[in-house]
XYZ file of C-alpha atoms in Angstrom:
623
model
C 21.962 -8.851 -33.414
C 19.399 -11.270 -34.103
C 16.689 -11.685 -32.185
C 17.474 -15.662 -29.402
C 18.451 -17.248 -28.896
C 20.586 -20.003 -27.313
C 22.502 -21.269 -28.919
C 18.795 -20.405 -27.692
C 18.884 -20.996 -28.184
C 22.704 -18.777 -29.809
C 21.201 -17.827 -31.663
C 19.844 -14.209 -35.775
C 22.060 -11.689 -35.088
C 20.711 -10.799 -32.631
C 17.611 -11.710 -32.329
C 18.126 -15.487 -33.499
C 15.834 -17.865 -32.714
C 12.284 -16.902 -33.865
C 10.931 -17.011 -37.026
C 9.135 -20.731 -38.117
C 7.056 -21.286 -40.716
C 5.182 -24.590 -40.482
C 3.002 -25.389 -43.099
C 0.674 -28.815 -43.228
C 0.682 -30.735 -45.903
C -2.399 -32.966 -47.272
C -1.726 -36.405 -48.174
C -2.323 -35.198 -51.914
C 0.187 -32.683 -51.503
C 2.422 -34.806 -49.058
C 2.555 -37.399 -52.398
C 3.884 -34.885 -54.333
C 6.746 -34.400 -52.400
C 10.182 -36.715 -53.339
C 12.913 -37.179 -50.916
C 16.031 -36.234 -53.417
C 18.401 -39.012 -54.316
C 21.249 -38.861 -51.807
C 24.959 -38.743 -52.920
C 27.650 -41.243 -51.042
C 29.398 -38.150 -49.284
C 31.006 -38.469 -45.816
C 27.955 -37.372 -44.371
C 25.855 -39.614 -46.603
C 27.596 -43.179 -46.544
C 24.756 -45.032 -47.951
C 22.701 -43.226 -51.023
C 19.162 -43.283 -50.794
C 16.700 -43.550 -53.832
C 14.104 -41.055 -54.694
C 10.807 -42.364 -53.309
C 7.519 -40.619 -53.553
C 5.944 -39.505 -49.690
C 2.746 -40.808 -50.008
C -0.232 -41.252 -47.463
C 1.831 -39.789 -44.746
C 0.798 -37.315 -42.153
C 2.763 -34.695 -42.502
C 2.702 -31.219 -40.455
C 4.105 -27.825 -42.091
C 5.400 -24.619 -39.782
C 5.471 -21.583 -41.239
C 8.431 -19.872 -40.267
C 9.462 -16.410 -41.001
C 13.370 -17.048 -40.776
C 15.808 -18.444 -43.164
C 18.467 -21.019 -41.743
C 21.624 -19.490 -41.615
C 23.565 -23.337 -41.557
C 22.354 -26.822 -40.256
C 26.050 -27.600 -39.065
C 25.805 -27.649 -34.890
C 28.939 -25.958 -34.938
C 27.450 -23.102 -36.984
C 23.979 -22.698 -36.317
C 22.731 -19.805 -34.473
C 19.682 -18.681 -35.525
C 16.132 -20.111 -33.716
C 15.176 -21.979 -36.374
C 18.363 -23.355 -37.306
C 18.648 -24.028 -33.835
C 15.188 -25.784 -33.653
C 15.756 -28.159 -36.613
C 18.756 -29.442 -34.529
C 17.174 -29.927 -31.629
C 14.972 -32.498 -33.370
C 18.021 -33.955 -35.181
C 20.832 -34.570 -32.466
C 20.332 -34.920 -28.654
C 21.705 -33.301 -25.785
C 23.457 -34.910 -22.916
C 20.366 -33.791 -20.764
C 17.296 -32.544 -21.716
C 14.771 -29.336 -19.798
C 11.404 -30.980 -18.265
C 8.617 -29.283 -20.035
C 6.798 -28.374 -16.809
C 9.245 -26.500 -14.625
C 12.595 -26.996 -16.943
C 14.322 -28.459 -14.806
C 17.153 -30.670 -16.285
C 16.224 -34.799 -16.934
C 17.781 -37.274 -18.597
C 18.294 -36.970 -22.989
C 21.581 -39.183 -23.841
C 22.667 -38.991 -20.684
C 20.877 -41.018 -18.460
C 22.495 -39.617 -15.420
C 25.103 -37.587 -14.167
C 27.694 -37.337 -10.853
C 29.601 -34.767 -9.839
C 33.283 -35.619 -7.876
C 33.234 -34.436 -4.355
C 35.345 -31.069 -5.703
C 32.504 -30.327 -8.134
C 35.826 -30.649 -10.820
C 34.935 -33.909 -12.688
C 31.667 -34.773 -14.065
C 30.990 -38.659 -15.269
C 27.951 -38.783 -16.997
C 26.147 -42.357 -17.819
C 25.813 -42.818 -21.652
C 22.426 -44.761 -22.672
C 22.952 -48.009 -24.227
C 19.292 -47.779 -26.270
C 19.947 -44.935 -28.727
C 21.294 -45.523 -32.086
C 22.242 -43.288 -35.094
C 19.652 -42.857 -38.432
C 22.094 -45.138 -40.030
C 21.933 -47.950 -37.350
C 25.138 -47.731 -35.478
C 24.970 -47.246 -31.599
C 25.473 -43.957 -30.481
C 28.056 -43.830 -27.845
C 30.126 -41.712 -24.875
C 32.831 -41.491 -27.557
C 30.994 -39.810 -29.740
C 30.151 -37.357 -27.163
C 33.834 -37.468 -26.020
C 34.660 -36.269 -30.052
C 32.097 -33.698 -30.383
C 33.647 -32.008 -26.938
C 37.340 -32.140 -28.621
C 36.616 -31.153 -31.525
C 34.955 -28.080 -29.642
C 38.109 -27.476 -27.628
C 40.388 -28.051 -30.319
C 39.265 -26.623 -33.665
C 38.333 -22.580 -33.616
C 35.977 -23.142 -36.254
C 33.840 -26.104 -34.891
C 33.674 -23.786 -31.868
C 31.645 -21.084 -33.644
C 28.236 -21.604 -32.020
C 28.628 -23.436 -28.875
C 32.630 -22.916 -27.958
C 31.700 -20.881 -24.683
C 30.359 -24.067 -23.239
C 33.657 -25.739 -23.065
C 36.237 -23.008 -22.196
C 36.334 -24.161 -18.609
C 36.955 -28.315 -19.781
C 40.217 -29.527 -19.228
C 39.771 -32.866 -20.504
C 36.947 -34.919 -22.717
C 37.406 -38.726 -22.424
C 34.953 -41.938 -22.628
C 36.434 -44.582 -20.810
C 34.033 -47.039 -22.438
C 30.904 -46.909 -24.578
C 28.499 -45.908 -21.791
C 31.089 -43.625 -19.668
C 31.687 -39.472 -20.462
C 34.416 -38.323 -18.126
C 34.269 -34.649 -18.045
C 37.336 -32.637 -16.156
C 37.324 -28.964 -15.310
C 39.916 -26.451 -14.956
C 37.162 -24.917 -12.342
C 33.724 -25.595 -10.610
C 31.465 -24.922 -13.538
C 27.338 -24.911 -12.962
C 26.010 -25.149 -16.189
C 27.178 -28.948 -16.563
C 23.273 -30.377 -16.773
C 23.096 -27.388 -19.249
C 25.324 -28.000 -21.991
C 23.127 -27.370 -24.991
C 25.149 -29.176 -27.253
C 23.749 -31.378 -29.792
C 26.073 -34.458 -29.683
C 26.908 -35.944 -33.307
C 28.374 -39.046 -34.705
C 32.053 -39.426 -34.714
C 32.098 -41.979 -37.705
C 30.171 -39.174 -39.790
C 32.213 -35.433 -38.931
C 35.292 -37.130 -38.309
C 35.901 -36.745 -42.318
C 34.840 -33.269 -42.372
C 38.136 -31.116 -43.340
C 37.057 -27.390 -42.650
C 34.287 -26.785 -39.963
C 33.862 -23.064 -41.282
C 32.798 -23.863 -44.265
C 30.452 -27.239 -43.940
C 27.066 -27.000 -43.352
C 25.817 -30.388 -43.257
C 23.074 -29.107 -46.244
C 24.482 -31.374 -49.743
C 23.828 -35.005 -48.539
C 20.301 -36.442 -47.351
C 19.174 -38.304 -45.087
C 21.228 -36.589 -42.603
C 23.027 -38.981 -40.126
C 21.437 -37.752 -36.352
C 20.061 -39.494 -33.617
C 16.650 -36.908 -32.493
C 12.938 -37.701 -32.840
C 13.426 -36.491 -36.163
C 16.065 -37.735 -39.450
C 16.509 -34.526 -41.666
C 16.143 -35.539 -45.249
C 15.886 -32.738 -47.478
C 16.411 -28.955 -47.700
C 16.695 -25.839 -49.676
C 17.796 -22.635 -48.921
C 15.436 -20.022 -48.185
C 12.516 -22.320 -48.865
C 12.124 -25.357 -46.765
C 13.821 -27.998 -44.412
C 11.744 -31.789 -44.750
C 12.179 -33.808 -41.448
C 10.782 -37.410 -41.330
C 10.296 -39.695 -38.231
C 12.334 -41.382 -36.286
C 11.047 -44.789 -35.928
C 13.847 -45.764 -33.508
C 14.140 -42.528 -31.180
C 14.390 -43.776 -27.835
C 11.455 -42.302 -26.103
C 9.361 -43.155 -29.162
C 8.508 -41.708 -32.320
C 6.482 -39.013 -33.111
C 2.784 -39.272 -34.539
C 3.405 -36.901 -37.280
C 5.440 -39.295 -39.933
C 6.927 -35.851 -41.714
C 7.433 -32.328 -40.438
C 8.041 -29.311 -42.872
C 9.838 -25.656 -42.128
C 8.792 -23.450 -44.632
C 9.776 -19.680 -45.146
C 7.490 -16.965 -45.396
C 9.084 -13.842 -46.217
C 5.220 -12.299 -45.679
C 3.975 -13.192 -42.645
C 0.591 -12.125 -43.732
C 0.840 -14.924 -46.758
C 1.325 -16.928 -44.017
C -1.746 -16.300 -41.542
C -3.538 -16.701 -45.361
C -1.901 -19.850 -45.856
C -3.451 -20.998 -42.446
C -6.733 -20.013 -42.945
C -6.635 -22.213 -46.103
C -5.262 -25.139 -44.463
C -2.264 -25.274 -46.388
C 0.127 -24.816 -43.302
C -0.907 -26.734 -39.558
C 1.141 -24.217 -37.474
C 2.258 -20.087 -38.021
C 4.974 -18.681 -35.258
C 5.682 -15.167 -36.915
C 8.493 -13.417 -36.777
C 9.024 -13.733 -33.850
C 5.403 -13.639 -33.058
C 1.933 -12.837 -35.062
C 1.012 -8.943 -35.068
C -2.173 -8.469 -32.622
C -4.280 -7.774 -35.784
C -3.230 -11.016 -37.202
C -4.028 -12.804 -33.805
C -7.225 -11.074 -33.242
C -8.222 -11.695 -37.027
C -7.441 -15.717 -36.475
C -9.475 -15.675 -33.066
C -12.523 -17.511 -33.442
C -12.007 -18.658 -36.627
C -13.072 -22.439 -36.941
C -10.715 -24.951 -36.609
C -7.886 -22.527 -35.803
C -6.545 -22.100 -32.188
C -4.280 -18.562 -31.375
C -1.922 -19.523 -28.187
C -1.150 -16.608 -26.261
C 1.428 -17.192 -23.659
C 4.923 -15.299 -21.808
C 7.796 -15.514 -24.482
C 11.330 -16.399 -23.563
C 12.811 -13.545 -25.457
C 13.711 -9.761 -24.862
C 13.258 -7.391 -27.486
C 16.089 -4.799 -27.201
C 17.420 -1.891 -28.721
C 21.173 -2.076 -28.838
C 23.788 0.168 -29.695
C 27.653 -0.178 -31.441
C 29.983 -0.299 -28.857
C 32.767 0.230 -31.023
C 33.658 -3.080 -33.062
C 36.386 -4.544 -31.988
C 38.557 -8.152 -32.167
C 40.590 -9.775 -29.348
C 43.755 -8.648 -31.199
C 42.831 -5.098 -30.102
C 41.997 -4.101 -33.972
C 39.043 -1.909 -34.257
C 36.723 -2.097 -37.077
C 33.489 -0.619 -38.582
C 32.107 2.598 -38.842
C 29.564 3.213 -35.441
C 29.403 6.547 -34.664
C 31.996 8.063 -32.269
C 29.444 9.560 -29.997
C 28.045 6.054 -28.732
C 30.982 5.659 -26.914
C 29.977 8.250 -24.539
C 27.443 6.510 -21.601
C 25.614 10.101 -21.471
C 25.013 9.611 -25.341
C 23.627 6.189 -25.051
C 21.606 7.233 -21.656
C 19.986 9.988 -23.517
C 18.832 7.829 -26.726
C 17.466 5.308 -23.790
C 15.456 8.025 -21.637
C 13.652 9.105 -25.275
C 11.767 5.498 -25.366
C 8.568 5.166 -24.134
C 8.176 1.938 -23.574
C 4.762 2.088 -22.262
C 3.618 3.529 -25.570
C 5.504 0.595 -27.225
C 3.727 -2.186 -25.707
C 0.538 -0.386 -25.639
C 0.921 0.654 -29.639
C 2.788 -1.978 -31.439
C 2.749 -4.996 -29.324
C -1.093 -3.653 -27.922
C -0.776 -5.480 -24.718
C 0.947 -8.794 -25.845
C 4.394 -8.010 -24.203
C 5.312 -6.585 -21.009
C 7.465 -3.663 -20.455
C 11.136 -4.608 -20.787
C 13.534 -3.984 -17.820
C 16.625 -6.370 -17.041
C 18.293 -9.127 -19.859
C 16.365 -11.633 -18.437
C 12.563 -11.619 -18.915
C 10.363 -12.087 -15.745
C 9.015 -16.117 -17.337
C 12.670 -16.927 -15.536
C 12.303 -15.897 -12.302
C 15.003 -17.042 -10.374
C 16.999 -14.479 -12.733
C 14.895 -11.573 -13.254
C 15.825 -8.609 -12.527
C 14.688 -5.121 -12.511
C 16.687 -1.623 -12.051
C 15.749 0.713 -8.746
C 14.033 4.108 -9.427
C 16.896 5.990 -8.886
C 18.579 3.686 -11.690
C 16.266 3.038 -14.003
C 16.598 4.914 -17.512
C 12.802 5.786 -17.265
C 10.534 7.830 -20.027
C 12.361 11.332 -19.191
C 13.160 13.770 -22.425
C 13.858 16.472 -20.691
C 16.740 14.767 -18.660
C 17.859 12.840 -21.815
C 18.201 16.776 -23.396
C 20.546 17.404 -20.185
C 22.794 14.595 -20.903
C 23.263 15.273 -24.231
C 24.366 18.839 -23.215
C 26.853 17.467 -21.045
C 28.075 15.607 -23.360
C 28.696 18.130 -26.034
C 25.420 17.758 -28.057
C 23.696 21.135 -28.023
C 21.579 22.235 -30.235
C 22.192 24.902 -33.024
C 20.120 27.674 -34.612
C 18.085 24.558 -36.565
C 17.563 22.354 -33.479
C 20.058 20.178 -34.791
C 22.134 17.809 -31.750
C 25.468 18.800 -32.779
C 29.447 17.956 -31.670
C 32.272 20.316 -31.607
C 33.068 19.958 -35.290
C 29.584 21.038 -35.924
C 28.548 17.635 -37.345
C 24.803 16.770 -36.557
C 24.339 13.858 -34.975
C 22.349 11.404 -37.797
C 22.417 7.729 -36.392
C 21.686 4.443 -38.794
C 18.961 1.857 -37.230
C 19.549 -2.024 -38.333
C 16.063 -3.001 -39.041
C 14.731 -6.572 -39.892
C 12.390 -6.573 -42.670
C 10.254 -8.851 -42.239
C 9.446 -8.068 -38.547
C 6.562 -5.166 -38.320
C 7.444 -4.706 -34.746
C 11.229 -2.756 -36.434
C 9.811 -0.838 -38.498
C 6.494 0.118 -36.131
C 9.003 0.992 -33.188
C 11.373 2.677 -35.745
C 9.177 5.406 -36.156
C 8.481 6.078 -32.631
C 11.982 5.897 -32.048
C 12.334 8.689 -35.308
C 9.813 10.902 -33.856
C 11.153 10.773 -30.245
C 14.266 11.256 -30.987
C 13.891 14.496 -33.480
C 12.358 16.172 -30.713
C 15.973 15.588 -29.261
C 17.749 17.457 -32.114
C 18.822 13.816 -33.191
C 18.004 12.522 -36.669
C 17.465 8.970 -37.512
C 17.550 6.332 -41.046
C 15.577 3.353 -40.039
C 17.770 0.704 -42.559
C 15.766 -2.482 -43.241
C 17.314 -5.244 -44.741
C 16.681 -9.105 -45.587
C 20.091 -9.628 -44.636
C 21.053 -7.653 -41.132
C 23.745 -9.836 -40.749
C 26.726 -9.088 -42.865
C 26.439 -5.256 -41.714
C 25.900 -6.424 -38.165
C 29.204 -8.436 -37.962
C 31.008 -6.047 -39.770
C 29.965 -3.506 -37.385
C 28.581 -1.566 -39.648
C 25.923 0.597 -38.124
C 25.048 2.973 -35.163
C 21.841 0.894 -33.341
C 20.158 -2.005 -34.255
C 17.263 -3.978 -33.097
C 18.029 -6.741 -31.087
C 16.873 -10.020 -29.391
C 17.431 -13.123 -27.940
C 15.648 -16.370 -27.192
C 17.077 -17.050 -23.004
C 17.251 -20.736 -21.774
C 16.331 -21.857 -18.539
C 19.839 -21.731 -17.665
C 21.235 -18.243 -18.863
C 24.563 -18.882 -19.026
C 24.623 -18.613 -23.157
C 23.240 -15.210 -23.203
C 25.300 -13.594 -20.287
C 28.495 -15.763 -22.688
C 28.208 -13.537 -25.715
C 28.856 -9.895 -23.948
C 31.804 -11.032 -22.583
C 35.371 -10.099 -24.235
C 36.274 -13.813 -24.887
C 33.290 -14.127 -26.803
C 34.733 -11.147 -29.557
C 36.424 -12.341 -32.705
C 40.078 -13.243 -32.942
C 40.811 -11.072 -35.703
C 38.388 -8.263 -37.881
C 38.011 -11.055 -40.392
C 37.229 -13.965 -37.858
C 32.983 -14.314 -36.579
C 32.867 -14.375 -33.058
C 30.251 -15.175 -30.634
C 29.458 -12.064 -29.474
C 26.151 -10.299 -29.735
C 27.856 -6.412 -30.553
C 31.292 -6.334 -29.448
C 30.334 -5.948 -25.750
C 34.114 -6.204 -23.680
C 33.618 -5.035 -20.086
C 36.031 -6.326 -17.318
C 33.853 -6.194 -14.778
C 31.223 -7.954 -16.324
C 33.753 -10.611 -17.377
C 34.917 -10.927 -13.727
C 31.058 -11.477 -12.610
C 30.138 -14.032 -15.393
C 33.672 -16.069 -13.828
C 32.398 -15.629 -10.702
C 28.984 -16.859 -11.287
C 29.999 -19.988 -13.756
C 31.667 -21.397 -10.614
C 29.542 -20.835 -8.006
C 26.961 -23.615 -7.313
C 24.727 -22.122 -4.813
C 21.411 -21.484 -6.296
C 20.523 -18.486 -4.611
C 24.347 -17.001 -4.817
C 24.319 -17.697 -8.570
C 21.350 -15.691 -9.002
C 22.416 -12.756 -7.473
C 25.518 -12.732 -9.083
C 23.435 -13.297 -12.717
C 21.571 -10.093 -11.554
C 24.867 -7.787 -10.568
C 25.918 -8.926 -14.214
C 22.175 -7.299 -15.044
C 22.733 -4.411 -13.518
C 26.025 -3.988 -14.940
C 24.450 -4.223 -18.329
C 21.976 -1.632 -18.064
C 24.329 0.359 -16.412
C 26.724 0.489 -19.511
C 24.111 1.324 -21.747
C 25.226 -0.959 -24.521
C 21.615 -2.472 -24.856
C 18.055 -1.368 -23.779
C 15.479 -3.821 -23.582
C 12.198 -2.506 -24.320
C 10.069 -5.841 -24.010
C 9.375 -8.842 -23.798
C 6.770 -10.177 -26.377
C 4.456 -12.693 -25.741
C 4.581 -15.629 -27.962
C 1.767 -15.591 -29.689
C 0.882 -18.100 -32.359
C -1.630 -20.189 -33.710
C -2.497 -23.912 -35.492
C -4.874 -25.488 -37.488
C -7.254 -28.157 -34.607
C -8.308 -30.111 -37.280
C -4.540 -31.292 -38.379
C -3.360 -30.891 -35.085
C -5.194 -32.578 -32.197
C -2.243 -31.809 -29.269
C 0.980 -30.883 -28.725
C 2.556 -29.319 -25.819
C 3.787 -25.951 -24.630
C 6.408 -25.175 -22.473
C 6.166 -24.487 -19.761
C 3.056 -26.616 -19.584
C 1.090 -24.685 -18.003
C 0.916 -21.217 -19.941
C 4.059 -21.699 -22.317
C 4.821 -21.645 -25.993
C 5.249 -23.854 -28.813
C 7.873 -22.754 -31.342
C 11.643 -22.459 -30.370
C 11.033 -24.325 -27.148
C 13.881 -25.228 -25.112
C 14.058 -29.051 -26.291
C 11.942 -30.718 -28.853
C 8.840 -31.610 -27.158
C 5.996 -29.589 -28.983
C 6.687 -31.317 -32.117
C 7.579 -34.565 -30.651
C 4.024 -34.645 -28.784
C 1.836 -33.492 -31.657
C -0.588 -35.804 -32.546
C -2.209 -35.264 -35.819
C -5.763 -34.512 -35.715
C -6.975 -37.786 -37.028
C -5.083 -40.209 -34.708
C -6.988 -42.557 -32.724
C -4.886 -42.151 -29.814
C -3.875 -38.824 -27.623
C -1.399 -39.269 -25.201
C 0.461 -41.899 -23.124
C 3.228 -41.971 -20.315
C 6.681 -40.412 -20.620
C 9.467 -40.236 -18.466
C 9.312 -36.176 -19.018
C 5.587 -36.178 -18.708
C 4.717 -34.545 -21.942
C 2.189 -36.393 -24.731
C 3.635 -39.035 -26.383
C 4.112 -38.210 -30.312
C 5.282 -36.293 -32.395
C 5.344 -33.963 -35.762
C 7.896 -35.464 -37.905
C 8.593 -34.667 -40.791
C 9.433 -31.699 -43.536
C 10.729 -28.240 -42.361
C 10.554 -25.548 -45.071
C 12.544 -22.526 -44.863
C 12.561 -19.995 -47.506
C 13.362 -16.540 -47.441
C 16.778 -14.594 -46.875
C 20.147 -16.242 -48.173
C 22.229 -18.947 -46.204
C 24.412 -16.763 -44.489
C 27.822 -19.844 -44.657
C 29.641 -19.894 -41.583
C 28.100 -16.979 -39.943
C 26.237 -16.827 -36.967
C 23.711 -14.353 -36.512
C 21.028 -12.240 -37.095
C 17.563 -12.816 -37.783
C 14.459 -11.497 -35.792
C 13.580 -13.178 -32.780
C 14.837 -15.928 -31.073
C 17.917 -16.350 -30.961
C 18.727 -19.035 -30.058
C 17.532 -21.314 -27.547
């Protein structure tokens, strides 16, 4: 329900991980920013003063999504997701060039002969904001606590279903054991935090690590400040142990407008503007050219889907919301699917910056990409989507109105984020298109897509996710262990998704650690997918985004060679930037990427803090 992803990544319902809002501050401006007097809380053992920020270089994102929490065992959304990334490492990390898995806090990693325990080797150079070492019991907690507490488990539970036991024999030594084989285990996109910190935390549902500042973390940037739907203020981390980043402060800050945002640009008062998830072409093509501004054009890592109420239901069997009845039927959900043309899609609304969706995965990973056969694909087809919905029990009457046997037209509600243009432009194709059907259609927009979305309250809704290089997230959250406990419980699933076969293929495929086998396996899931109708993917947007060259003189994409910026899978882009003015450019790194880094202040304003929840938001989900 937001829109990626992973953890996404995991998350915006779908759609999570997408929206930044980066916005550069001038050393005036920087000056007039105060770090806020921190409380002694659990999370905040030693208060900090108020101090002015003053001569620092400090580089702002403008970001068009509002954090939803900045616990790791909430977060969900992209940006959420992204502020963590620079706050708390990983066991491993994705290379920037080819994402393929290197060392983060682990520095490496050994399988036992049965592929059933894991030892990874803990680094003995990083250390905590607040000084103390960080160590394999801390990752050893942060595991437990997964495995143990429902709540903690929110956002990234579905990477330790298959542990059987968490231990650190000593302070460099993470002893993994499995019930099973498992082959995401140099893909565990957990951010790792400090026992002596959450250990005091008493309800993991309801903390979101956003009263106390500095926050305790051990990334390439400490978090020091935040308010909801405005900003999130990062400063550098002078210890991090690949080196600190060149920017000394990094800012997230929400812009509900995304055109107030390409304006903010042009003025210099913001370094870097994502969009939500990406800039419209006629805010690209009005930014090309311009000096001192650079627009980066480059394959996304996120679908852009269409995706339909299954039926809302928890693991307890109890149904819930209000979807329409008729969605249940495959030949109902078929129909709505053959009525997009998705060619007209990405020719009118994305004009040429997305390719035409097809499978879950988009074709920037590869290995996993798939793609239905002619005789299976849900191609542009009206006339056979008008069959279906005959067969079905949807004829039309003496109005041209689709109706059932109790002579109730069919009338179906469209979840719509507000602040993406891409909704409401594809809305009214979908509107038109579908009124030729006989169907009618409310396009509902809303700041907050969320609290309907989980309550399964609505028909269709746009949808989206952010995929990692390892998919394993993503293909998690349409399984039926990934549905909430009870009605009243958040879950990790996308919409209620709960299809055996589909669980018995994402079993199959977490355990098998053939390459090549894997992938196939990834793509029968794929096919099984598109087969149930639950979702359609329409596209897959580039990401296209732009920053100011005179704040920022590099900073890396991913992948390296043709890649994005924002929501990248790791921190490097904001780690590498070097600020415009800086002597130096780049230097060696075990990971190969430019030595650097934005630190700094995030600001994130816009929709509410959604406590506790997990979802929704526009476009990347999570990563």
């Amino acid at each position: 329900m937001s829109t990626q992803d992973q953890h996404g990544t995991r998350r915006s319902h779908p759609r999570r991980p997408r929206w930044h809002t980066v916005r550069l501050m001038t050393a005036a401006g920087a000056a007039a920013l105060t770090f806020s007097a921190g409380l002694a809380t659990p999370l905040n053992p030693a208060p900090q003063r108020a101090e002015a920020a003053q001569g620092k270089k400090t580089l702002t994102v403008a970001v068009a999504q509002s954090v939803d929490s900045l616990s790791p065992f909430l977060a969900v959304r992209l940006v959420s997701t992204s502020v963590l990334r620079l706050t708390y490492e990983y066991l491993t990390d994705y290379d920037p060039g080819d994402a393929h898995p290197v060392p983060g806090l682990a520095t490496r990693w050994q399988p036992s002969a049965d592929k059933l325990t894991w030892t990874y080797t803990i680094r003995s150079d990083a250390k905590w904001s607040d000084g103390q070492k960080v160590t394999a019991e801390d990752a050893a907690w942060t595991f437990n606590k997964l495995m143990t507490d429902q709540a903690a488990a929110t956002a990234n539970g579905s990477f330790v279903t298959n542990f059987r036991k968490v231990t650190a024999p000593s302070p460099t030594k993470l002893v993994v054991e499995l019930k099973k084989p498992q082959a995401t285990m140099t893909a565990l996109d957990v951010p790792i935090v400090p026992e002596h910190i959450w250990k005091d935390v008493k309800d993991f549902s309801k903390f979101n690590n956003d009263k106390s500042f500095p926050v305790v973390g051990d990334g390439p940037f400490v978090l020091t400040d935040y308010k909801a739907d405005s900003y999130v203020r990062l400063k550098a981390n002078k210890s991090f142990w690949r080196g600190a980043p060149k920017f000394d402060e990094l800012v997230f800050k929400y812009y509900k407008d995304q055109d107030a945002a390409v304006a903010a640009l042009r003025k210099g008062e913001v370094s870097f503007v994502a969009g939500a998830p990406a800039l419209t072409p006629a805010q690209a093509a009005s930014l090309k050219g311009q000096k001192g501004i650079r627009v980066n054009d480059a394959p996304g890592r996120r679908f852009y889907a269409l995706a339909t109420n299954p039926g809302a239901q928890a693991k307890n069997g109890k149904k819930f919301g209000d979807g329409d009845p008729s969605l249940l039927d495959q030949r109902v959900r078929h129909a709505l699917f053959l009525a997009v043309d998705r060619k007209t899609i990405i020719d009118k609304v994305f004009q040429g910056h997305a390719v035409e969706g097809q499978g879950y995965i988009p074709p920037r990973f590869s290995t996993y990409f798939w793609k239905p056969s002619a005789s299976q694909a849900l191609a542009y087809d009206p006339a056979r989507a008008a069959q279906l919905l005959d067969q079905a029990g949807y004829k039309k009457n003496a109005d041209g109105k689709r109706v059932g046997k109790d002579g109730k037209p069919l009338n179906y509600r469209v979840l719509c984020h507000a602040t993406d243009p891409n909704d409401k432009a594809v809305g009214q194709y979908l509107k038109e298109w579908w009124a030729k059907l006989g169907i009618g259609m409310t396009l509902d927009c809303l700041d907050n897509v969320t609290d309907p979305w989980l309550a399964g309250k609505y028909d269709l809704a746009f949808d989206g996710w952010s995929v990692n290089p390892d998919p394993d997230y993503v293909l998690s959250i349409h399984t039926c262990a990934a549905l909430p406990a009870t009605p009243k419980d958040t879950g990790a699933t996308d919409n209620f998704i709960c299809d055996k076969t589909y669980d018995g293929l994402y079993t199959k495929q977490l355990a098998e650690y053939d390459s090549a086998k894997r992938a196939d396996i990834v793509k029968q899931m794929e096919s099984r997918l598109y087969d149930l109708g639950y979702m359609n993917v329409m596209a897959y947007p580039n990401a296209v985004e732009a920053y100011r060259t005179d704040q920022i003189k590099s900073i890396e994409t991913m992948p390296k060679a043709a890649g994005n910026i924002y929501g990248q899978d790791g921190y490097w882009s904001w780690w590498s930037a070097v600020p415009a003015d800086s002597g130096g450019s780049s230097g060696g790194s075990s990971t190969g990427v430019i030595v650097g880094v934005a630190a700094g202040v995030v600001v994130l304003a816009g929709a509410g803090l959604l406590l506790a929840r997990r979802r929704r938001a526009t476009a990347d989900d999570r990563e």
